[in-house]
XYZ file of C-alpha atoms in Angstrom:
618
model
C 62.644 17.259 6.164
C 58.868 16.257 7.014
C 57.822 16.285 10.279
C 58.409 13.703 12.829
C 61.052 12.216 10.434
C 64.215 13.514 12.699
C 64.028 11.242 16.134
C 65.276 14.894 17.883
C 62.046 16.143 16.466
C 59.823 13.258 16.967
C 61.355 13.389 20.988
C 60.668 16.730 21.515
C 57.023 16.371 20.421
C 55.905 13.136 21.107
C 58.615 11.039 24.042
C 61.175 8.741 23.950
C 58.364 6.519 23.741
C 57.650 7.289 20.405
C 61.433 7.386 19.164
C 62.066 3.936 20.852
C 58.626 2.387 18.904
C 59.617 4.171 15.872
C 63.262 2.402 16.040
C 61.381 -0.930 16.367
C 59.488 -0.579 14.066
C 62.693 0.018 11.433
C 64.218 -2.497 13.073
C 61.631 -5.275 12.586
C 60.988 -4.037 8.659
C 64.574 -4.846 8.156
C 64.239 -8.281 9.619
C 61.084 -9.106 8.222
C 58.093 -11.448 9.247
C 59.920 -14.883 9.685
C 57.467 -18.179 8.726
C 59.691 -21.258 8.965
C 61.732 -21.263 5.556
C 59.982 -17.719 4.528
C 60.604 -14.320 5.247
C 58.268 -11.963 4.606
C 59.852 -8.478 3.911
C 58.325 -4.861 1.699
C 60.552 -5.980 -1.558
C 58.403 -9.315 -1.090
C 58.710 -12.741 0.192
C 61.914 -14.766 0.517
C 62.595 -18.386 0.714
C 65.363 -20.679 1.620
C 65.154 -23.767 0.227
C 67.655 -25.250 2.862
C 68.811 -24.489 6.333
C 72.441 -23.193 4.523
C 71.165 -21.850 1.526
C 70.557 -18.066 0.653
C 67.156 -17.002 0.363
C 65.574 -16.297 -3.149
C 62.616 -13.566 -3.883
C 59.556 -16.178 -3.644
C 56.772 -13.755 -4.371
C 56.017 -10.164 -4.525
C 54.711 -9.423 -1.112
C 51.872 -10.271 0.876
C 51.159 -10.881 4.757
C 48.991 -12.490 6.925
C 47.068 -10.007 9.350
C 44.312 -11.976 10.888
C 43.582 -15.977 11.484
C 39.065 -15.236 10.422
C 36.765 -17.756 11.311
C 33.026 -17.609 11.077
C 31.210 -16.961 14.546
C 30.496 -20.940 14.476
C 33.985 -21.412 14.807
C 33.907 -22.862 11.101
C 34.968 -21.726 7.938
C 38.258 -20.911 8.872
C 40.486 -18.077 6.147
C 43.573 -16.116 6.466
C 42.684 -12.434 6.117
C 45.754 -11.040 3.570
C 47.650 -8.834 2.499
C 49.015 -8.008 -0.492
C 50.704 -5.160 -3.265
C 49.448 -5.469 -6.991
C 51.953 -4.620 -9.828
C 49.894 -0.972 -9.035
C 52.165 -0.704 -5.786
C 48.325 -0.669 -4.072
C 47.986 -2.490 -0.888
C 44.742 -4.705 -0.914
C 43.239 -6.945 1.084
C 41.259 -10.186 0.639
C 40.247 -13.604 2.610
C 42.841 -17.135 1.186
C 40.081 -20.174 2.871
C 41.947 -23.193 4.377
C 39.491 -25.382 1.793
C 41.525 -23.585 -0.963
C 44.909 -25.019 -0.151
C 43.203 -28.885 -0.372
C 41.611 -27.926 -3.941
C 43.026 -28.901 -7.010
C 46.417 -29.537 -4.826
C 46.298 -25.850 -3.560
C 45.982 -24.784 -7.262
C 42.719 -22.444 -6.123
C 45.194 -20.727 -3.402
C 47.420 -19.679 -5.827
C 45.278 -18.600 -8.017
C 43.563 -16.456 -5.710
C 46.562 -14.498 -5.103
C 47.509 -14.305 -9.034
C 44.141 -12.931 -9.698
C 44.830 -10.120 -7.403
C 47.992 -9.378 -9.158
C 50.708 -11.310 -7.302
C 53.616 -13.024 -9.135
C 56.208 -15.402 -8.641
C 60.106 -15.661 -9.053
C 61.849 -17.389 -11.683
C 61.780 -21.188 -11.337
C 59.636 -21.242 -8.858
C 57.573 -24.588 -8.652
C 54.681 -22.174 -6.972
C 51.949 -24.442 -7.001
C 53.464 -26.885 -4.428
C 55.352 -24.170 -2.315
C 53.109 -21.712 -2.365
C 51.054 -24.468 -0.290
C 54.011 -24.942 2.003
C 54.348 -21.152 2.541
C 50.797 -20.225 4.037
C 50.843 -23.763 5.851
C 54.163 -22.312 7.717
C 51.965 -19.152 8.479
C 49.419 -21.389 10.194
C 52.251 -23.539 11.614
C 54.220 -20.785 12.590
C 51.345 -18.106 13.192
C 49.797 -18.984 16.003
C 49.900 -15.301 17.791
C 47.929 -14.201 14.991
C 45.034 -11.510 16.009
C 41.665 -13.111 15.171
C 38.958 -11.723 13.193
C 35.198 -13.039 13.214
C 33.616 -12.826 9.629
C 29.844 -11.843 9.250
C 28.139 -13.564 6.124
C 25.604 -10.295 5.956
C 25.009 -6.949 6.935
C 22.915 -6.966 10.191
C 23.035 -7.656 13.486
C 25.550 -10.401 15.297
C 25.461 -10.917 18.962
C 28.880 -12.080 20.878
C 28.674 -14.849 23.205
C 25.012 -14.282 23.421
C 24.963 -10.839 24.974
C 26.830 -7.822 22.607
C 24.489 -6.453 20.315
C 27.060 -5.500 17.297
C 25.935 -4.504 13.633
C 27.937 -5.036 10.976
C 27.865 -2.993 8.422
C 30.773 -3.289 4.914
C 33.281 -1.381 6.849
C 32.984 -1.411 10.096
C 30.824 -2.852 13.048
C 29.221 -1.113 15.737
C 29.449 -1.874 18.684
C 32.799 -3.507 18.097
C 33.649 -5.774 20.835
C 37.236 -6.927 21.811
C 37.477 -9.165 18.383
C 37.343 -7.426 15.225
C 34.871 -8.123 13.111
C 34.542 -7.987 9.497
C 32.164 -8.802 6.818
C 33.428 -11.421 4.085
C 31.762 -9.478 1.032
C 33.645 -6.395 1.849
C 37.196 -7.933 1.042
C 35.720 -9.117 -2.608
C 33.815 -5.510 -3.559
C 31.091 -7.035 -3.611
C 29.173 -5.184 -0.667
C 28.861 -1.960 -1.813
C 26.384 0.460 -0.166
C 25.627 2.201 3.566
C 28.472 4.831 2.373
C 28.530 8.314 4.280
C 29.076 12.116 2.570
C 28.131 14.894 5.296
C 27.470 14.831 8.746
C 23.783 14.332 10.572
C 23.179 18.021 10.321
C 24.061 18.522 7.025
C 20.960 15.670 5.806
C 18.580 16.885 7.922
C 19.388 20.697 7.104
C 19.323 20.061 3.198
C 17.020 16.605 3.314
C 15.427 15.740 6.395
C 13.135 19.152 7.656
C 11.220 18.689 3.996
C 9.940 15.455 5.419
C 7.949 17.223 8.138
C 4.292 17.742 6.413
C 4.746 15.493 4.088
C 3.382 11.638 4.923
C 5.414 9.655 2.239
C 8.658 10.812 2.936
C 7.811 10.615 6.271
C 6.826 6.584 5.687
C 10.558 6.603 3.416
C 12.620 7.896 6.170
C 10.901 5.664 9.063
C 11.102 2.521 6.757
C 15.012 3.525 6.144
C 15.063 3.345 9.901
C 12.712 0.738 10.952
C 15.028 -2.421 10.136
C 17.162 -3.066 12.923
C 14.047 -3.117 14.914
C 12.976 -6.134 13.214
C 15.207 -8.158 15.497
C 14.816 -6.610 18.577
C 11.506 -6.847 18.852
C 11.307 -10.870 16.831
C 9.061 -9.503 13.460
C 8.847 -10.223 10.359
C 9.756 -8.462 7.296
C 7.485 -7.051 5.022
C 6.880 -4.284 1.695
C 5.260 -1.014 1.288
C 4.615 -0.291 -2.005
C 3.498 3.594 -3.581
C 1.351 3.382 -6.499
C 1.178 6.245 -8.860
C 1.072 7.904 -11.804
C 4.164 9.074 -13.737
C 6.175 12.061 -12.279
C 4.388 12.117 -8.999
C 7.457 11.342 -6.896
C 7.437 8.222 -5.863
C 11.132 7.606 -7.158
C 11.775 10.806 -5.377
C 10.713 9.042 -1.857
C 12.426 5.979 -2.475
C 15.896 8.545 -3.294
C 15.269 10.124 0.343
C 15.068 6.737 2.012
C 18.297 5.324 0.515
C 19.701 8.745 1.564
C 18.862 7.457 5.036
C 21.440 4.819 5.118
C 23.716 5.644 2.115
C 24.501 6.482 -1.672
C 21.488 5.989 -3.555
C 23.401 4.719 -6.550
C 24.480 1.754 -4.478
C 20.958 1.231 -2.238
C 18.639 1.806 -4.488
C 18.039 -1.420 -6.416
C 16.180 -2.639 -9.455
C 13.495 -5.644 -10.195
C 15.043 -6.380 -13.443
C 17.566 -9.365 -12.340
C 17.712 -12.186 -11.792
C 16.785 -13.852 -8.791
C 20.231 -14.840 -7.501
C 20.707 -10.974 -7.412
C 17.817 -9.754 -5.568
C 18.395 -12.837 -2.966
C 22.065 -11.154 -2.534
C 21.027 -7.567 -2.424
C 18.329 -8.563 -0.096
C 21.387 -10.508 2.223
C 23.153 -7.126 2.246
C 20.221 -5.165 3.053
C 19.583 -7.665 6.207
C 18.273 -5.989 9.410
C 17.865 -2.930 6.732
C 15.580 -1.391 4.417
C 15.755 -2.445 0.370
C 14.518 -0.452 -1.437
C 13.500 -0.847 -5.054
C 12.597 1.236 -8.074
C 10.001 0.486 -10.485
C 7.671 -2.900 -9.902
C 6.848 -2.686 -13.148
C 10.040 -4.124 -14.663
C 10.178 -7.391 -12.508
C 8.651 -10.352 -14.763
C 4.776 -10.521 -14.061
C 4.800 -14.253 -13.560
C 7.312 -14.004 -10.503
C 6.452 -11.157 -8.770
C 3.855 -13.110 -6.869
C 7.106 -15.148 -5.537
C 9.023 -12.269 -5.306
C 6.824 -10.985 -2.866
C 6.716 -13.998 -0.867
C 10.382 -14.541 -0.311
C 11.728 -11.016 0.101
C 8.826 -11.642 3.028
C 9.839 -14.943 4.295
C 13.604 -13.809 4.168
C 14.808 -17.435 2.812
C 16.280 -17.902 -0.678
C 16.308 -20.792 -2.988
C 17.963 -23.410 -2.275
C 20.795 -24.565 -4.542
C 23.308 -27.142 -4.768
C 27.297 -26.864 -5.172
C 29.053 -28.409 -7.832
C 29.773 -31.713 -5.886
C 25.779 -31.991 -5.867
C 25.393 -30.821 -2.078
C 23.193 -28.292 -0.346
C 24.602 -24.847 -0.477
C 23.617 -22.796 2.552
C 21.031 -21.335 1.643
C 20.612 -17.359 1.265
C 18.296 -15.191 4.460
C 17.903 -12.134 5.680
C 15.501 -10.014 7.545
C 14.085 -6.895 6.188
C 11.538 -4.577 5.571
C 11.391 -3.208 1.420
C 9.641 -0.578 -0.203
C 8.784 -0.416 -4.085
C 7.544 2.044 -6.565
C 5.601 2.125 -9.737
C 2.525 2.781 -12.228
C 0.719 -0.441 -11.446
C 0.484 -2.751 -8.220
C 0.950 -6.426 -7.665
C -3.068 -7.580 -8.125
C -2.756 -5.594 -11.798
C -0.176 -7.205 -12.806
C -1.385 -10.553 -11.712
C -3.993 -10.365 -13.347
C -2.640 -9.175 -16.307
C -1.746 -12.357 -16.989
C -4.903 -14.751 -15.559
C -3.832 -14.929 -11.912
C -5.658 -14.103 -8.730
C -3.536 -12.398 -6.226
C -3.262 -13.831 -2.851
C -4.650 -12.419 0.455
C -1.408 -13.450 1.410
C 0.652 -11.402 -1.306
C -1.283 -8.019 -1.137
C -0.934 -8.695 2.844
C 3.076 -9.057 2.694
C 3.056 -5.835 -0.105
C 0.944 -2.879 1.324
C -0.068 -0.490 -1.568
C -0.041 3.002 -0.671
C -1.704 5.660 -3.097
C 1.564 7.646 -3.380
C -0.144 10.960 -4.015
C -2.489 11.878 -1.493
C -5.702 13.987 -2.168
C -5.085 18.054 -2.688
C -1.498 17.402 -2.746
C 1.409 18.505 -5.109
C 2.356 15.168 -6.489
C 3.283 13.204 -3.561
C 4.037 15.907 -1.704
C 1.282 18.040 0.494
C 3.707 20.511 2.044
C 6.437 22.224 -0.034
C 8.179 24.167 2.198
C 8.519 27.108 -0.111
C 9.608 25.703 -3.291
C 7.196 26.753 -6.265
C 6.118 23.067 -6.951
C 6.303 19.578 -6.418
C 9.079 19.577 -9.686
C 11.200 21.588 -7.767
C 11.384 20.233 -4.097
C 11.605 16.296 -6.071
C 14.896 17.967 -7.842
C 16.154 19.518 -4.731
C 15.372 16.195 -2.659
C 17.469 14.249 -5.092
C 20.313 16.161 -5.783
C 21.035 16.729 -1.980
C 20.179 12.631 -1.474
C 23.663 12.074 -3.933
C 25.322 14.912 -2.114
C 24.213 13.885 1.977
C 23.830 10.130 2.828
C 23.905 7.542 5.619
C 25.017 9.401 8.637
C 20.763 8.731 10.013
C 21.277 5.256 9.731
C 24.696 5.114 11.473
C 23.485 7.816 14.227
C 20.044 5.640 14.159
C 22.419 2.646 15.273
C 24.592 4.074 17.615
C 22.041 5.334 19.876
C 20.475 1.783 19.736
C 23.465 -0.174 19.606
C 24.297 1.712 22.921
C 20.883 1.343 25.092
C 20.916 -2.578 23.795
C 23.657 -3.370 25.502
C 22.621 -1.051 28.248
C 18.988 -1.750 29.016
C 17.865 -3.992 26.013
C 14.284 -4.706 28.593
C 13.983 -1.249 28.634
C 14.323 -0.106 25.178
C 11.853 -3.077 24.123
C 9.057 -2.078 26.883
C 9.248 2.028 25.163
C 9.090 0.664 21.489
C 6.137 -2.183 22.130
C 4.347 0.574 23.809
C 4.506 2.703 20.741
C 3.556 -0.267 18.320
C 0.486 -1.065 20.514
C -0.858 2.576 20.994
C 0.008 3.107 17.212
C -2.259 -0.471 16.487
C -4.919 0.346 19.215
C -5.349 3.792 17.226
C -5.606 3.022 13.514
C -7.473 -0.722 13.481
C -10.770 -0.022 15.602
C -12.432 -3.212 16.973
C -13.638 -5.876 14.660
C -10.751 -5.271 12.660
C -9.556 -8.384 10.761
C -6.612 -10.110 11.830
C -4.812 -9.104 8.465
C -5.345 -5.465 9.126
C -3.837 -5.656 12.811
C -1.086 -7.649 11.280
C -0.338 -4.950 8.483
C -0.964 -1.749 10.682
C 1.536 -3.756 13.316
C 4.608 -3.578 10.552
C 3.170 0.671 9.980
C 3.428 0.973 13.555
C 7.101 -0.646 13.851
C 7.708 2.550 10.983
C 6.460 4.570 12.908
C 8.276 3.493 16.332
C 11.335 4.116 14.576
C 10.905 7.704 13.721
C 9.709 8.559 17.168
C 12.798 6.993 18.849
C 14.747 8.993 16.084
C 13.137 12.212 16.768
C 13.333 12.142 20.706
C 16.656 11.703 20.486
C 17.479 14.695 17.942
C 18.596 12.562 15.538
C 15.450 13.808 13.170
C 14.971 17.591 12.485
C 11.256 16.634 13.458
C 8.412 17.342 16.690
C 7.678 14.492 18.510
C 4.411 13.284 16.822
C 5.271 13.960 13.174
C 6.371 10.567 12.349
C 3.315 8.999 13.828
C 1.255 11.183 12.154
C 2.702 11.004 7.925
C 2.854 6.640 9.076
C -0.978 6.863 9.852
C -2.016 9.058 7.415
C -0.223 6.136 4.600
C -1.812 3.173 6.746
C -5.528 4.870 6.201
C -4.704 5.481 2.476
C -4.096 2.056 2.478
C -6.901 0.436 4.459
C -9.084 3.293 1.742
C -7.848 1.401 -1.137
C -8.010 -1.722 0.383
C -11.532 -1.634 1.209
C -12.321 -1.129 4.759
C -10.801 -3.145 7.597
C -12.820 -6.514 7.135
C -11.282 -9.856 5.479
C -9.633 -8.841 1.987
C -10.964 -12.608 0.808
C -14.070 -12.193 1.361
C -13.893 -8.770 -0.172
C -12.113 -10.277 -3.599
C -14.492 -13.335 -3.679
C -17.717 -10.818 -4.051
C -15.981 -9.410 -6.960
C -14.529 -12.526 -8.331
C -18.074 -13.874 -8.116
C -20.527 -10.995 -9.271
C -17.731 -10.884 -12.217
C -17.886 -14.292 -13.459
C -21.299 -13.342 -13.773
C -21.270 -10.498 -15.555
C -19.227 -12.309 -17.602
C -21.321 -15.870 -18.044
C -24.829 -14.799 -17.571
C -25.977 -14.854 -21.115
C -23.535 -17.356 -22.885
C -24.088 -20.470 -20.636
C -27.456 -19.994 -18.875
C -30.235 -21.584 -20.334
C -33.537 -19.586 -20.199
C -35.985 -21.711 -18.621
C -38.903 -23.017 -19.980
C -41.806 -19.675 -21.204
C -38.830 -16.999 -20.442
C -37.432 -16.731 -24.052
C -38.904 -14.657 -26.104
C -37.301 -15.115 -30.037
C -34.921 -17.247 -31.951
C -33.241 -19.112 -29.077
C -29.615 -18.800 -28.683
C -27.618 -22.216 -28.596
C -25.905 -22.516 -24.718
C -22.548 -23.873 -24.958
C -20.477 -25.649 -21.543
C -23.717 -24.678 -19.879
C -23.256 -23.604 -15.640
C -27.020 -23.755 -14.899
C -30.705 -22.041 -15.559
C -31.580 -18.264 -15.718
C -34.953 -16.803 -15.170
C -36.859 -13.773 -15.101
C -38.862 -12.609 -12.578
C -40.587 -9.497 -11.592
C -39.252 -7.054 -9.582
C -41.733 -6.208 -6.329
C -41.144 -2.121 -6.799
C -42.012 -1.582 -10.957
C -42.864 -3.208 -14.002
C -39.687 -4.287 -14.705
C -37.799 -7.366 -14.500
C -34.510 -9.099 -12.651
C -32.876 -12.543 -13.537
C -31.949 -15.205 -11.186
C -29.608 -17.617 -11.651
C -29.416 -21.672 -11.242
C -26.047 -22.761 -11.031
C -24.562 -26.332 -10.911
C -22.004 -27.035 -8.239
C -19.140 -27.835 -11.001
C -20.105 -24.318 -12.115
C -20.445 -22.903 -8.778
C -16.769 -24.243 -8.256
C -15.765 -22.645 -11.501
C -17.444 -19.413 -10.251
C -15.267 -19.532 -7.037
C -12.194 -20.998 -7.561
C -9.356 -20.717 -5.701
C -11.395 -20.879 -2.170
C -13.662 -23.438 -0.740
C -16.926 -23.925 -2.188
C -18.682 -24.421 1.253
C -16.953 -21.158 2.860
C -17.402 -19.492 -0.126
C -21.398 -20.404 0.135
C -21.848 -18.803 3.406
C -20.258 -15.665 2.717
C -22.186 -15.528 -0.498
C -25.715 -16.011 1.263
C -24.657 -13.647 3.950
C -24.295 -10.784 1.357
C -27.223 -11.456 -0.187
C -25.858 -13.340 -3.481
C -27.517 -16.708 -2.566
C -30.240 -17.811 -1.282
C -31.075 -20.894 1.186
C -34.162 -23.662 1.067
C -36.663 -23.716 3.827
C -34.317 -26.187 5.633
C -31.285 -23.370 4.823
C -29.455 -25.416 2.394
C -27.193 -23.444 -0.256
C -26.803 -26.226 -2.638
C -30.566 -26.930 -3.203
C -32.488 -29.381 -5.380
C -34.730 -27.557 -7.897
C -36.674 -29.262 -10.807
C -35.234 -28.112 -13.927
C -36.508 -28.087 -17.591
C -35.329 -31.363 -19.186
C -33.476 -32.979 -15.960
C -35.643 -33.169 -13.532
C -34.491 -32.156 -9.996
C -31.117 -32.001 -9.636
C -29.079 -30.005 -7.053
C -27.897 -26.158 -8.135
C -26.943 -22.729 -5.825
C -29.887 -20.259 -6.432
C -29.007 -16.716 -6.825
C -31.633 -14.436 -6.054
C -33.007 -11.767 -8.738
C -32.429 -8.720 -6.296
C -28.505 -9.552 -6.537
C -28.749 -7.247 -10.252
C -30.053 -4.584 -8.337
C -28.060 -4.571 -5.041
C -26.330 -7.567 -4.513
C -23.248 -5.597 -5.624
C -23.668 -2.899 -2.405
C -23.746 -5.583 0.272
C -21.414 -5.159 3.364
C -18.702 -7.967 3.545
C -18.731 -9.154 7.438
């Protein structure tokens, strides 16, 4: 006999206590759940049609456990549940809309689709109705259950931090709560193989020397900061070359919070798909492989509303608003090319605002082994990369859930507290990598860096890192100067792209639609065609030689800058040296021309050939 089956036994080991709740519990299996005319029992459900009539087997079985509700008190469900023909137990959520639609035809269906089944002759459309409204009748004792509609944080009655993850919360207050997309499968991810020790024995000590998986694992454990500290998401994207790594980085960050198979996701769906994964990576990180598949003509977008955190809205099929799709999170991408290539790939300019809400990071850095500067012993870069993500699949998300314990826990504790030691790591962080005069957009980017970098200090001072205090400040700034290197320096990235926007469009028009003014050409003259404006040459004040200056109409000078305003784009033009002003300091001059008269044009300067291109932006 097993053990604990003989009440003697089960006394002698465990109390009366436990024989008398064991008895009970026989005892209230052989009775069954009772719901008005229904009886729900482990053969199934049984119904008597009358007060003095037998009962009949209904339906195999299934049982309420929970009256759900969202934390808006709408949205009300029965969590079920139920045995397929398997003999498995599952669960899922039957809405109260259901039993009003079609004449409770969805309700029924529901629990068909799961495998349930109904006796002979029963008219189960109509009484399966009748027999979850005498659960909600009859029910009222029923434990309740709040459903989440994301991953992320929830706060009860205004002051329990809680975060919800597929299955479980932490933090769990005195009401379960549960997360609807866990009950449909469709919420896969922030799964757990090994303990803390075992990742940061096999995954997390190759991190220390080595600034990009140093910048993975902090953005793996940066998101739940978002909220407690009110910012915004944002990307981080490492730019490469083929086999450097960079998938390898984005494998050790989904290792932070769970199976890579499940975390990692792709930009080759559609954009219902992303705006999901993007819901279930809310107060998270998402991370995604290869930029390079997405479409190049919505990337741009892309970009924008994995930023903004709101999807698109869409309408049900009565015609009404659906709610629409949000989240809050950071994201990190890889691939061969970066957002302004591809852009302009296809004849767009990127926005300051898209390369400001995508940070490209150069993901090997100089002297290194790939993307790797340290390898802790392995004979190359090939071999720590296969090490890294073979251990990712084998050791995953017990950072992130140790990472939200300890916060979960001083929230509730001393939330002031916790915010004061964070903001003060954010600000030194900021105060150290953007000197003074730094444009706004570089203070704003090295802020979300510095929120990285915040999280892998908190991580490491509490042990939950195999890493010295310092380390994860140190790989965050070493990406945020790679990045402000590629960028360009730390003044305004517009003013930066309209220099070479404009020196380019002349490089590219000089010839072709500037007619030579009158005595300049030399030979058969070549026919002008859409014509921006005069060229001349003049010579140069240190040789023999000589430099052109250009005329150029304002339609062309529009042309020449499009996409910003003409007038701005005129002063920061003159100020480097690519146009010059009248005697009154007027950019847009009048000049007499061969042919026209005077008529007003911009006048770029001859010396602009020889070193307009070397100007400082301000």
């Amino acid at each position: 006999m097993a053990d604990n089956t003989d009440h003697n036994d089960l006394a002698k080991k465990r109390g009366l206590r436990a024989v008398k709740k064991s008895v009970d519990s026989a005892i209230d299996a052989a009775k069954g759940l009772v719901f008005g005319f229904f009886t729900i029992m482990a053969a199934g459900v049984f119904w008597k049609k009358s007060e003095d009539s037998d009962p009949v087997f209904f339906s195999s079985f299934i049982k309420p456990l929970a009256l759900a509700r969202s934390p808006k008190g709408t949205d009300f469900a029965l969590h079920m549940e139920m045995r397929t023909p398997d003999a498995t137990l599952v669960q899922f959520l039957l809405r109260f809309e259901d039993l009003h639609l079609g004449g409770g035809e969805v309700a029924r269906i529901e629990f068909a689709r799961r495998g349930g089944y109904f006796g002979p002759g029963i008219r189960a459309r109509q009484v399966f109705s009748d027999f979850i409204n005498s659960i909600l009748r009859h029910g009222r004792n029923l434990p309740r259950l709040l459903l989440a509609d994301r991953c992320g944080w929830m706060k009860i009655n205004n002051r329990l931090w809680v975060f919800v993850l597929p299955d479980t919360a932490i933090g769990q207050g005195a009401e379960r709560i549960i997360l609807q997309q866990a009950l449909t499968g469709d919420a896969p991810g922030f799964e757990v193989s090994g303990t803390l020790a075992e990742w940061n024995q096999h995954l997390g000590r190759y991190s220390v020397g080595n600034s990009r998986l140093i910048l993975a694992v902090c953005a793996a454990l940066a998101g739940p900061l978002l909220a407690i500290l009110n910012r915004e998401g944002g990307g981080l994207h490492l730019v490469g070359k083929s086999s450097e790594g960079k998938t390898t980085a984005l494998c050790l960050a989904a290792s932070v919070m769970g199976d890579q198979a499940n975390t990692v996701k792709t930009l080759d769906a559609t954009a219902n798909a992303i705006e999901g994964a993007a819901a279930l990576a809310n107060d998270a990180l998402l991370p995604l492989d290869e930029v390079g598949q997405a479409a190049p003509d919505a990337i741009g977008s892309l970009v924008y509303k994995l930023a903004s955190g709101i999807g698109r809205g869409r309408a049900d099929q009565r015609g009404e608003a659906r709610n629409r799709k949000s989240w809050r999170c950071l994201f990190l991408t890889t691939g061969e090319t970066d957002l302004e290539t591809m852009l302009r790939g296809i004849g767009k300019r990127p926005a300051a605002g898209q390369q400001l809400r995508l940070a490209n990071i150069p993901a090997a850095p100089d002297n290194g082994f790939g993307i790797f500067e340290e390898l802790h012993g392995f004979a190359s870069g090939a071999a720590l990369s296969d090490h890294i993500r073979q251990a990712s699949g084998q050791c995953h998300g017990a950072p992130f859930r140790a990472f939200l314990e300890k916060l979960v826990d001083e929230l509730n504790s001393d939330p002031d507290g916790l915010r004061q030691r964070l903001l003060s790591t954010i600000k030194n962080f900021v105060a150290t990598v953007a000197p003074d005069g730094s444009d706004g957009q570089v203070i704003r980017v090295a802020a979300r860096f510095a929120l990285l970098a915040a999280a892998g200090e908190y991580a490491a001072r509490h042990g939950l890192l195999s890493w010295p205090e310092g380390e994860a400040e140190w790989g965050v700034r070493a990406c945020f100067e790679a990045w402000v290197q590629r960028r360009g320096g730390h003044g305004p990235l517009e003013v930066k792209t309209l220099l070479e926007q404009f020196t380019g469009w002349l490089q590219a028009n000089g010839e072709a639609r500037f007619t030579p003014m009158d005595g300049d050409h030399k030979g058969a003259a070549r026919p002008v065609i859409n014509r921006a404006g005069f060229r001349r040459e003049v010579a140069t004040a240190s040789d023999s030689t000589t430099a052109t200056e250009f005329f150029i109409f304002p339609a062309a000078f529009r042309e020449a800058v499009q996409g910003y305003d003409p007038r701005w784009s005129a002063r920061i033009l003159a100020h480097n040296g690519l146009l010059a002003a009248d005697q009154k300091g007027e950019l847009c001059r009048q000049k007499k021309l061969p042919g026209m008269g005077n008529a007003r044009v911009y006048h770029v300067p001859a010396k602009v050939e020889e070193g307009g291109d070397d100007a400082e932006p301000f």
